[in-house]
Short mmCIF file of C-alpha atoms and ligand atoms in Angstrom, two decimals:
data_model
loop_
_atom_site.label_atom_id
_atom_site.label_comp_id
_atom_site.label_asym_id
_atom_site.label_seq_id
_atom_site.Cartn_x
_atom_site.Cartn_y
_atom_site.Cartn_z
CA UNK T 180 0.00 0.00 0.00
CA UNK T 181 1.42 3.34 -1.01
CA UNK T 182 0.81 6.45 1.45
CA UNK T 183 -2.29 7.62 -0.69
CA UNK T 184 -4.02 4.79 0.54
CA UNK T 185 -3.77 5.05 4.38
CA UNK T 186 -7.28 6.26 4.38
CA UNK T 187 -8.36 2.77 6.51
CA UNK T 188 -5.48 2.88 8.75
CA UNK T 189 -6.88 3.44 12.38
CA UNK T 190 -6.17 2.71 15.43
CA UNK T 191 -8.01 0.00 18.22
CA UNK T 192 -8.75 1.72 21.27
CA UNK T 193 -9.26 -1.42 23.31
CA UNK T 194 -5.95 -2.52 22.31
CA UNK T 195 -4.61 0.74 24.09
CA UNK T 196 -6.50 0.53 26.75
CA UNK T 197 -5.58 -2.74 27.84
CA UNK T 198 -2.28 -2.01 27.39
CA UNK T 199 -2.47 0.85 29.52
CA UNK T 200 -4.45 -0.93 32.31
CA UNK T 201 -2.05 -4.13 32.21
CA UNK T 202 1.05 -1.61 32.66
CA UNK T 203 -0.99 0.70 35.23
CA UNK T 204 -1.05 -3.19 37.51
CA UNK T 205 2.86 -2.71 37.65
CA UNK T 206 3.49 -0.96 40.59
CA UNK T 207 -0.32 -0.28 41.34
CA UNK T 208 -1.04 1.74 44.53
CA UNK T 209 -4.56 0.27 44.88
CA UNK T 210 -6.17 3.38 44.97
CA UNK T 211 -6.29 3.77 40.73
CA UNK T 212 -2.49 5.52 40.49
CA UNK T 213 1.06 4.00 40.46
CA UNK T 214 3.99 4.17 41.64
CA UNK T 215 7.21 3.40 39.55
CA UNK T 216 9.76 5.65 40.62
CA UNK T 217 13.09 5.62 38.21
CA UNK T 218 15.10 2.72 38.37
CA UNK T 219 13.19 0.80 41.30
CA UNK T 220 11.95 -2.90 40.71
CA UNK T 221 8.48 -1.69 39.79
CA UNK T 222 10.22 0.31 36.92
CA UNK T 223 12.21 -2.40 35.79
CA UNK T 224 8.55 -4.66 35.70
CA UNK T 225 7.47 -1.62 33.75
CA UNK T 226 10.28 -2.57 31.52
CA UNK T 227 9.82 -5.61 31.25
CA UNK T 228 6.53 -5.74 30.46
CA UNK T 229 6.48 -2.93 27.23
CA UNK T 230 10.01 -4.45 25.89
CA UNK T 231 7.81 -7.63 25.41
CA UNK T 232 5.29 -5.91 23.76
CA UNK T 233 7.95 -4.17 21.63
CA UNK T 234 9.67 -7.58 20.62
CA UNK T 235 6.38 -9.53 20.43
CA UNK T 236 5.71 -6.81 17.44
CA UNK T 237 8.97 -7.65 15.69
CA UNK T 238 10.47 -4.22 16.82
CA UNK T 239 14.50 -3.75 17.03
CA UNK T 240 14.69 -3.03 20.48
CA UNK T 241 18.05 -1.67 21.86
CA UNK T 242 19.10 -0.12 25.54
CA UNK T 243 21.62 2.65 25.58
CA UNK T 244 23.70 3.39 28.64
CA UNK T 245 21.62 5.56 30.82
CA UNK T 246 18.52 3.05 30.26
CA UNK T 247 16.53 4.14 27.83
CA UNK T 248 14.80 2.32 25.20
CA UNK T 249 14.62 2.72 21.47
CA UNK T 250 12.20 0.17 19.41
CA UNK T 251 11.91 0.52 15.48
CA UNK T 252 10.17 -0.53 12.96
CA UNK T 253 12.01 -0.88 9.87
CA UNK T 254 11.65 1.42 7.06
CA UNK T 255 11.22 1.43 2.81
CA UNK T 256 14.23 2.98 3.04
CA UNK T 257 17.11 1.46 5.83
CA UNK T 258 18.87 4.56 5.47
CA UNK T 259 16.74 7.33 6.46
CA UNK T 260 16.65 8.59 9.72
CA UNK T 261 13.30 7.39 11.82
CA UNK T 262 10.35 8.90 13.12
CA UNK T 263 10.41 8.86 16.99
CA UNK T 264 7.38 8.80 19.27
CA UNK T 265 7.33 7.87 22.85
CA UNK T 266 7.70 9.23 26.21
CA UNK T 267 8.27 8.20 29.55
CA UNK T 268 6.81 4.62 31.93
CA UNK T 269 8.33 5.66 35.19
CA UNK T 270 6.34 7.90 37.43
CA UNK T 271 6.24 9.82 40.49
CA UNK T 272 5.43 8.51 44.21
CA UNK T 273 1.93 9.48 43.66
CA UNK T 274 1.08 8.85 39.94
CA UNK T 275 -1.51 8.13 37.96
CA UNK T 276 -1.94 5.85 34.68
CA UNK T 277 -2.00 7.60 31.64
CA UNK T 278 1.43 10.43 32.45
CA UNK T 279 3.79 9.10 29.77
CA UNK T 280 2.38 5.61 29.47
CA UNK T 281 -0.09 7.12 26.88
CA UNK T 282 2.67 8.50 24.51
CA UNK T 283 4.80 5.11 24.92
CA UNK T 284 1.84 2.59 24.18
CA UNK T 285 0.38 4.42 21.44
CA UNK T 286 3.29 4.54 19.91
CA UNK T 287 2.94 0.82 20.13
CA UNK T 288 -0.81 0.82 19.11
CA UNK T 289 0.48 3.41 16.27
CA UNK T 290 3.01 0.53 15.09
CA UNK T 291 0.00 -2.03 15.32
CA UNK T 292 -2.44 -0.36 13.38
CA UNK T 293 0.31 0.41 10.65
CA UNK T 294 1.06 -3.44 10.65
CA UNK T 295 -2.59 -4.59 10.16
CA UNK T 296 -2.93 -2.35 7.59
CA UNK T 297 0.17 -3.60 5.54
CA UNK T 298 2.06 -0.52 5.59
CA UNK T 299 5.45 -0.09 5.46
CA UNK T 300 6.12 4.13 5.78
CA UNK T 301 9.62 5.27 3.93
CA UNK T 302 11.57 6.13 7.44
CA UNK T 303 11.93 4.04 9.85
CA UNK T 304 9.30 4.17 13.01
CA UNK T 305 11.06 4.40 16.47
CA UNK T 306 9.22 4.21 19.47
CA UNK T 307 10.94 5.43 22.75
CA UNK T 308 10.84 5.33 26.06
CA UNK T 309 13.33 7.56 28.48
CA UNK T 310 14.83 6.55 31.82
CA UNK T 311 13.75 9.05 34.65
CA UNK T 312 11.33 11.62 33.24
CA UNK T 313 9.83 12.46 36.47
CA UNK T 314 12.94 13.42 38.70
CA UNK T 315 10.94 12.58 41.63
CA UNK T 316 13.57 10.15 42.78
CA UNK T 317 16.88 11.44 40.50
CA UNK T 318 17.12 15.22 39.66
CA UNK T 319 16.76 16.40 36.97
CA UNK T 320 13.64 15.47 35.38
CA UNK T 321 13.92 14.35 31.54
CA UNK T 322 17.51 12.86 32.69
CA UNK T 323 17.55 10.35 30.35
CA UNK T 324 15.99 11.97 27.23
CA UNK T 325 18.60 15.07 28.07
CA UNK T 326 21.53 12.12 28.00
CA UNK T 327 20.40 10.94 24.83
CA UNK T 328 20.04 14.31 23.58
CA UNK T 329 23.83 15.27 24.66
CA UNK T 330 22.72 17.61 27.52
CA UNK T 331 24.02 15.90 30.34
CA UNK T 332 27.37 13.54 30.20
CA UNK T 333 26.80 9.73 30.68
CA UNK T 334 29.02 9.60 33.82
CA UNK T 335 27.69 12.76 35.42
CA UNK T 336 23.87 11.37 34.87
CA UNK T 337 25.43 7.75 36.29
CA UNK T 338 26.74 9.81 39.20
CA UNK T 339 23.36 11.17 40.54
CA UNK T 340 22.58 10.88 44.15
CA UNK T 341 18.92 10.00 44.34
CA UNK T 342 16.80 12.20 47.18
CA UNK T 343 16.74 8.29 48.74
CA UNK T 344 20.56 8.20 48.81
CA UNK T 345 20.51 5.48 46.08
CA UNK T 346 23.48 5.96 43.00
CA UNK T 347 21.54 5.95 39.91
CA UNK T 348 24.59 4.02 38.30
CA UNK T 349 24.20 1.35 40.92
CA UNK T 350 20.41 1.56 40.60
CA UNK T 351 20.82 0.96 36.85
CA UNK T 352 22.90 -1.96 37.02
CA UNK T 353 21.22 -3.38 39.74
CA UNK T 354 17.61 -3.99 37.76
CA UNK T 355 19.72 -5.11 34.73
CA UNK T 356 19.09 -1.70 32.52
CA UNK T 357 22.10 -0.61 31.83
CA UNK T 358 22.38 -0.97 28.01
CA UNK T 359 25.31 -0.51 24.95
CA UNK T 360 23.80 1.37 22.96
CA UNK T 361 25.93 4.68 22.72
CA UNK T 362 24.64 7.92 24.02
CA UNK T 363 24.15 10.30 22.66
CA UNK T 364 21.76 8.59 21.11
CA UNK T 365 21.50 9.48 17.07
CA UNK T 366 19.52 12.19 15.89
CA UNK T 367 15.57 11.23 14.54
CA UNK T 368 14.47 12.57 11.50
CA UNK T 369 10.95 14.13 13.93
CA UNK T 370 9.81 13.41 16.79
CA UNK T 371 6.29 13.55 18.14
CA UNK T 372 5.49 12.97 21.74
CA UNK T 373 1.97 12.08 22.52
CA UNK T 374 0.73 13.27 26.42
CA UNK T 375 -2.40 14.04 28.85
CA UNK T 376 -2.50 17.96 29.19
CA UNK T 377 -1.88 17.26 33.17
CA UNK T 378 -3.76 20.76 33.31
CA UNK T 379 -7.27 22.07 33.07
CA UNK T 380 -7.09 24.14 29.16
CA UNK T 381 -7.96 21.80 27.18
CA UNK T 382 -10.98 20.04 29.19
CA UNK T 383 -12.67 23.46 30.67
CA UNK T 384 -12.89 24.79 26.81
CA UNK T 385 -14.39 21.68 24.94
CA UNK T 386 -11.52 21.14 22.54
CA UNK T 387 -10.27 17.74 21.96
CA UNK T 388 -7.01 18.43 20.73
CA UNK T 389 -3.76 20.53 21.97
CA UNK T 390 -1.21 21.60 19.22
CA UNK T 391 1.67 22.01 21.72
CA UNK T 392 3.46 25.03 21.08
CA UNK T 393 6.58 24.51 23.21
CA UNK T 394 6.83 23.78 27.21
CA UNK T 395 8.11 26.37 29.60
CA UNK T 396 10.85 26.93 31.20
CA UNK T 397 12.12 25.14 34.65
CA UNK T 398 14.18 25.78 37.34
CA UNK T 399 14.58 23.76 40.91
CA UNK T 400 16.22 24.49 43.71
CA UNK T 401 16.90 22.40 46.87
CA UNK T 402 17.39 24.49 50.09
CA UNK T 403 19.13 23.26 53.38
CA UNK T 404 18.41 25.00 56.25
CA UNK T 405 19.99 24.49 59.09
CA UNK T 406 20.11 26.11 62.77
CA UNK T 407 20.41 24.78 66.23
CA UNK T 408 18.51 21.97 67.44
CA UNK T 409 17.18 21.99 70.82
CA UNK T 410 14.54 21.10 73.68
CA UNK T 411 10.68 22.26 72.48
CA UNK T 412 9.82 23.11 76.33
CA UNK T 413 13.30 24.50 77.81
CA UNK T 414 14.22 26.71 74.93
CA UNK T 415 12.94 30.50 74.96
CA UNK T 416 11.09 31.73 71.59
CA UNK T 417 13.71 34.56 71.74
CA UNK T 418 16.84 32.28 71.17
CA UNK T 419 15.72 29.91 68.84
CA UNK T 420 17.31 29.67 65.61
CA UNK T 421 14.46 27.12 64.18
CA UNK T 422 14.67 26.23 60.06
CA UNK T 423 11.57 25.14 60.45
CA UNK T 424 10.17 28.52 60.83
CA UNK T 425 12.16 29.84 57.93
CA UNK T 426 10.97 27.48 55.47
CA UNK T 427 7.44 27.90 56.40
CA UNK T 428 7.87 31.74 56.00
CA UNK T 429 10.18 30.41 52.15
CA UNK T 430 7.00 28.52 51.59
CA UNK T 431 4.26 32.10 52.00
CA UNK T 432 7.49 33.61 50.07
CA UNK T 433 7.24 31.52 47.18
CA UNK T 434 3.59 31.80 46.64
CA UNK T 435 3.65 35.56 47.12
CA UNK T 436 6.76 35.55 44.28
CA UNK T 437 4.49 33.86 41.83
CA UNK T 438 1.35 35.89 42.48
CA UNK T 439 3.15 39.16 42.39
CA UNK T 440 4.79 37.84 38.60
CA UNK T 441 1.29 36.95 37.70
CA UNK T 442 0.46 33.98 35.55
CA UNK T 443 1.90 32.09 34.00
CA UNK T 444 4.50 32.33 36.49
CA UNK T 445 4.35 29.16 38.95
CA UNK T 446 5.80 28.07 42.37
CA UNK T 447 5.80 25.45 44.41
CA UNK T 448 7.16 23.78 47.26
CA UNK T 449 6.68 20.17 47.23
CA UNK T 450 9.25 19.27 49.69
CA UNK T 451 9.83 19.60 52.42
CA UNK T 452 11.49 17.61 55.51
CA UNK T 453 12.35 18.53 59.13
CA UNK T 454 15.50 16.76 61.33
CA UNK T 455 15.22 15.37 63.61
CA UNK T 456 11.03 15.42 62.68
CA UNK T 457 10.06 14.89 66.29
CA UNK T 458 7.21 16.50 68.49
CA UNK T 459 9.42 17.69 71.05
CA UNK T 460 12.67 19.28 69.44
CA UNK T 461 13.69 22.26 67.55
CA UNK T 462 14.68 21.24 64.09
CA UNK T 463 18.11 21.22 63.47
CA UNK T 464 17.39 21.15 59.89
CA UNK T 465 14.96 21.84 57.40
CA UNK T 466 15.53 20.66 53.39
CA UNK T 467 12.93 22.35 50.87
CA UNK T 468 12.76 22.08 47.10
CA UNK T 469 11.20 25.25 45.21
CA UNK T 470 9.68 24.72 41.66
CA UNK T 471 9.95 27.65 39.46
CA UNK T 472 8.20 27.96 35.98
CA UNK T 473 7.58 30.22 33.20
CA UNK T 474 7.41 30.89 29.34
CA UNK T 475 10.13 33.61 29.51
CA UNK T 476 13.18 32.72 30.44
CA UNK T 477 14.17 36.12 31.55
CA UNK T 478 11.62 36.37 33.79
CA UNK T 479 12.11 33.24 35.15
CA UNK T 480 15.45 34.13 35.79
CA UNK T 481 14.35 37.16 37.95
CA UNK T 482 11.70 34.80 39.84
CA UNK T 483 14.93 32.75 41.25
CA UNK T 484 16.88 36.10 41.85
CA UNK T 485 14.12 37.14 43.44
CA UNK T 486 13.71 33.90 45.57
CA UNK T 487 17.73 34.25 46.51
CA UNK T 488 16.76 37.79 47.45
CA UNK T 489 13.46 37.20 49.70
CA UNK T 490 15.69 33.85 51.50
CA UNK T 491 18.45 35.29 52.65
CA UNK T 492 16.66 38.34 55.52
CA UNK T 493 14.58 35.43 56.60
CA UNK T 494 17.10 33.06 56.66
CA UNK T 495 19.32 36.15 58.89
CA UNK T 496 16.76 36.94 60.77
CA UNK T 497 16.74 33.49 62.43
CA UNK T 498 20.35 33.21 62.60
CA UNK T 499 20.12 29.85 60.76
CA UNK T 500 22.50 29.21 57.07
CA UNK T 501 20.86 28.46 53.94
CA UNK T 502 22.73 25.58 51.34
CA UNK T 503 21.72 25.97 48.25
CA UNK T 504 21.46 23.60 45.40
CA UNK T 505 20.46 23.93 41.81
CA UNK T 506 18.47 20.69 41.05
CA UNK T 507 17.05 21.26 37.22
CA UNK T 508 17.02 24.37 35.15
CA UNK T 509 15.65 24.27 31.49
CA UNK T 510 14.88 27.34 29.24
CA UNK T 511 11.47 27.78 27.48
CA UNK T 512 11.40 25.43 24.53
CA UNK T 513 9.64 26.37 21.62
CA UNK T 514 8.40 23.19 19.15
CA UNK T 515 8.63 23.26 15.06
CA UNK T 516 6.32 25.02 13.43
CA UNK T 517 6.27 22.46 10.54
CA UNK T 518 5.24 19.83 13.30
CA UNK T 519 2.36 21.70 15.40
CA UNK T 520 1.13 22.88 11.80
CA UNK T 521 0.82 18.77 11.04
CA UNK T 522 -1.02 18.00 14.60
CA UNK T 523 -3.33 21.07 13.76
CA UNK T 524 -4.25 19.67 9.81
CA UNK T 525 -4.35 16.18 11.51
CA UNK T 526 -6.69 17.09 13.99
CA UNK T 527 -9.11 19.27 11.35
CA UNK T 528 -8.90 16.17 8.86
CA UNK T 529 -10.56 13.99 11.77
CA UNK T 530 -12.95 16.32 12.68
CA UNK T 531 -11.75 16.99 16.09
CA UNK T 532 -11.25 20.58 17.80
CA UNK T 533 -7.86 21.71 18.23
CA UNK T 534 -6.28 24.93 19.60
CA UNK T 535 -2.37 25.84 19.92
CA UNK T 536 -1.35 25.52 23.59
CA UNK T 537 2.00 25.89 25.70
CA UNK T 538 3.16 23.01 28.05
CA UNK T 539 3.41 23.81 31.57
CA UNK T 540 4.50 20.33 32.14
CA UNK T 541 8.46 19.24 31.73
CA UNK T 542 8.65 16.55 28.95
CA UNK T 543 11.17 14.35 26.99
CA UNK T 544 9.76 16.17 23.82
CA UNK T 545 11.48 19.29 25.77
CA UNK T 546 15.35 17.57 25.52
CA UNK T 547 14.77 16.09 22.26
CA UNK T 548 13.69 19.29 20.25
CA UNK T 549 17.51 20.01 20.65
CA UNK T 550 18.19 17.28 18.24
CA UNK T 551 15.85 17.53 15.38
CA UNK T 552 12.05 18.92 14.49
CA UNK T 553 9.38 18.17 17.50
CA UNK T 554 6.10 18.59 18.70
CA UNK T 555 3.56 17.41 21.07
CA UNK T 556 0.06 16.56 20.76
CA UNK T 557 -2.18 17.12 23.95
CA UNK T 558 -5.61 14.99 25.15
CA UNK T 559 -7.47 16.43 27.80
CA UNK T 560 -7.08 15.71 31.46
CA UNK T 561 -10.20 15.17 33.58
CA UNK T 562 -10.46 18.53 36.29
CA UNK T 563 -6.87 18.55 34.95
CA UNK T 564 -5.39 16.16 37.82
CA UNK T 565 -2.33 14.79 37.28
CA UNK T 566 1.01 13.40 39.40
CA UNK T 567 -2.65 12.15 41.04
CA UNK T 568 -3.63 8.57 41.28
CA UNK T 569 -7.03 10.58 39.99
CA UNK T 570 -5.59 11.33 36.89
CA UNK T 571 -8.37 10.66 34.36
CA UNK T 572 -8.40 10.86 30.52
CA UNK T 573 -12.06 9.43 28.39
CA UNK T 574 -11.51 6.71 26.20
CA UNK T 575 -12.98 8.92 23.42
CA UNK T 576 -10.20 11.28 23.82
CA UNK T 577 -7.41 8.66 24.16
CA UNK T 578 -8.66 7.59 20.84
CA UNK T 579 -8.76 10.64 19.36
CA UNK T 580 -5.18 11.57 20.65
CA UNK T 581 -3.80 8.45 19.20
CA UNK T 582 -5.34 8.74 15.96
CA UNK T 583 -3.73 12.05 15.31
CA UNK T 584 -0.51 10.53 16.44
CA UNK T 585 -0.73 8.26 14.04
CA UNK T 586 -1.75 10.53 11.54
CA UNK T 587 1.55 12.85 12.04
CA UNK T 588 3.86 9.76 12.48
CA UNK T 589 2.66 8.43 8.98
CA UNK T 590 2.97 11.89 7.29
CA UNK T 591 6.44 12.39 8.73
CA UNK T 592 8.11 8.89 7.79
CA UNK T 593 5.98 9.19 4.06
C1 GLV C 885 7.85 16.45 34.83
O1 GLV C 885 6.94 15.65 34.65
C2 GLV C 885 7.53 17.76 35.36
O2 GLV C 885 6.89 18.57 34.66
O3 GLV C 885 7.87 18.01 36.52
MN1 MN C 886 4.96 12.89 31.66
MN1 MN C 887 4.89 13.51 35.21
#
């Protein structure tokens, strides 16, 4: 069949969704989300469970040094570069079943549906998925989408100390990930990453469809706080030097930061630990992580100079030091025009509403737009939950999201 006839190709959606609901079992948390932190056991069942899926559909799977996973589907043409898709299968503490799953299985369903119809597409079809997208338990986030893109050096990613201690070298090794394939990894021809919205646009103005525009910029910090420990009842108010307090007052700072920017400027403080954590003693310690984003990059710059500048009285004040330590920081990333321009037509030729839309979400679309032409495509999130074992996307729009994957992937490798 030549690419004017794709006109029957479609996707199954029960196919998808029982792929999705037999991955969301791995590391279930009973309660509808998941929990597959990078590099634990319940990633590597993760793991284990797509790779068979990739090799039961004939795919060339190979695993490059920091873990991540490239699958293709050969090509008319051996020579050209693919067409990636894929995203991410590891998740935070607190996750739910469709953030990065989605992109990675219907890039599987994409490569099923292209089978059944007898096509073969010029360029090859990759299908991806990165090590650590989250950074909930190795910072950065995208850390192995940024290795494969040649933003981070394979022995400095190796060499991250997880916020559990863990080396994610050892970690790597240890549940039998740790691939040959050289990174960085080579350059696509396109890629397209399919993803919930994990915010409320899409959903709360009735369009089906997100042509992503680019994701915004990130920057985290990790603060230590530290003072002098001491007895809750002996200790006067007027001699304490308690972190505690301070990073409660950082935590009021950082919201007040963000209002005073305005939107789209965001904040948060997600966490956020006391030593020795007990009822009766002054902390001795406090460790906080701030989450800075925005579209600018210059003002997102100023947000953290600002946060530096609002610390350091507080921290004074209370005669307690502040450690500071730069965990992530990504500039705004804007996608290829060429691409969103493809997710728009392929959305208008199915019928479905679509509307041009930022990411305020990190992705792995984010580190491999350094390489070669990307974009995203967006399906709407349900009250626009997400790192939420509530996360909730409708079947219908699922579908529709994987159709106009498949619709961009096949245009793209014609
Ligand atoms: C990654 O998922 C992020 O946006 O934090
Ligand atoms: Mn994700
Ligand atoms: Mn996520």
């Amino acid at each position: 069949m030549t690419h004017g006839e794709t006109a029957t190709l479609d996707i199954e959606i029960d196919r998808l969704l029982a792929d999705l609901a037999a991955l969301a079992a791995v590391g279930g948390t009973g309660d509808g989300g998941n929990c597959r932190l990078a590099l634990t056991d319940d990633d590597a069942g993760g793991r284990e469970l797509v790779v068979g899926w990739m090799r039961d559909l004939g795919l060339e799977v190979r695993v490059d040094r920091i873990g991540n996973v490239v699958a293709t589907r050969a090509g008319i043409d051996p020579d050209a570069a693919p067409v990636m898709t894929g995203s991410h299968i590891d998740t935070v503490r607190t996750g739910g079943r469709y953030d990065g799953t989605l992109g990675v299985l219907a890039g599987l369903e994409v490569v099923r549906a292209l089978d059944d119809a007898g096509v073969r597409t010029r360029r090859p079809l990759a299908v991806a998925f990165f090590t650590d997208e989250e950074g909930s338990r190795f910072a950065p986030d995208m850390l192995g989408s940024l290795v494969y893109a040649g933003g981070l050096a394979l022995e400095e990613a190796l060499g991250t100390v997880g916020f559990d201690g863990a080396l994610l070298g050892d970690e790597l090794e240890r549940i039998g990930w740790a691939g040959d394939a050289p990174v960085p990894g080579p350059a696509p021809h396109a890629f397209v990453e399919l993803h919930i919205e994990q915010g409320p646009v899409l959903e709360r103005s009735g369009i089906g469809i997100g042509a992503v525009t680019g994701v915004q910029g990130i920057a985290w910090h990790e603060l230590t706080l530290t003072g002098q420990s001491n007895h809750a009842g002996t200790t006067p108010m007027s001699l304490r030097r308690d972190p505690g307090l301070v990073a409660a007052q950082v935590a009021v700072a950082v919201r007040e930061l963000a209002a005073n920017l305005g939107a789209p400027m965001v904040g948060t403080v997600g966490r956020l630990g006391l030593h020795p954590d007990l009822v009766n003693v002054v902390p001795a310690r406090a460790t906080m992580t701030v989450d800075l984003r925005h579209t600018d990059d210059a003002i997102l710059s100023a947000a953290e100079s600002r946060l530096k500048a609002l610390v350091e009285p507080l921290a004074k004040a209370e005669d307690v030091s502040v450690a500071w330590r730069e965990l992530a920081r990504f500039a705004p990333v804007a996608f290829d025009e060429t691409v969103i321009s493809l997710v728009e037509a392929a959305a208008s030729a199915r019928g479905l509403s679509c509307r041009r839309m930022p990411s305020g979400a990190g992705h792995d679309a984010q580190m491999i737009a350094r390489m070669c032409p990307t974009g995203m495509v967006f399906v709407p999130s349900h009250q626009g939950i997400s790192h939420n074992p509530a996360e909730h996307t409708d079947p219908a729009d699922l579908a529709a999201g994987a159709a106009v994957l498949l619709d961009v992937i096949t245009e793209l490798a014609a």
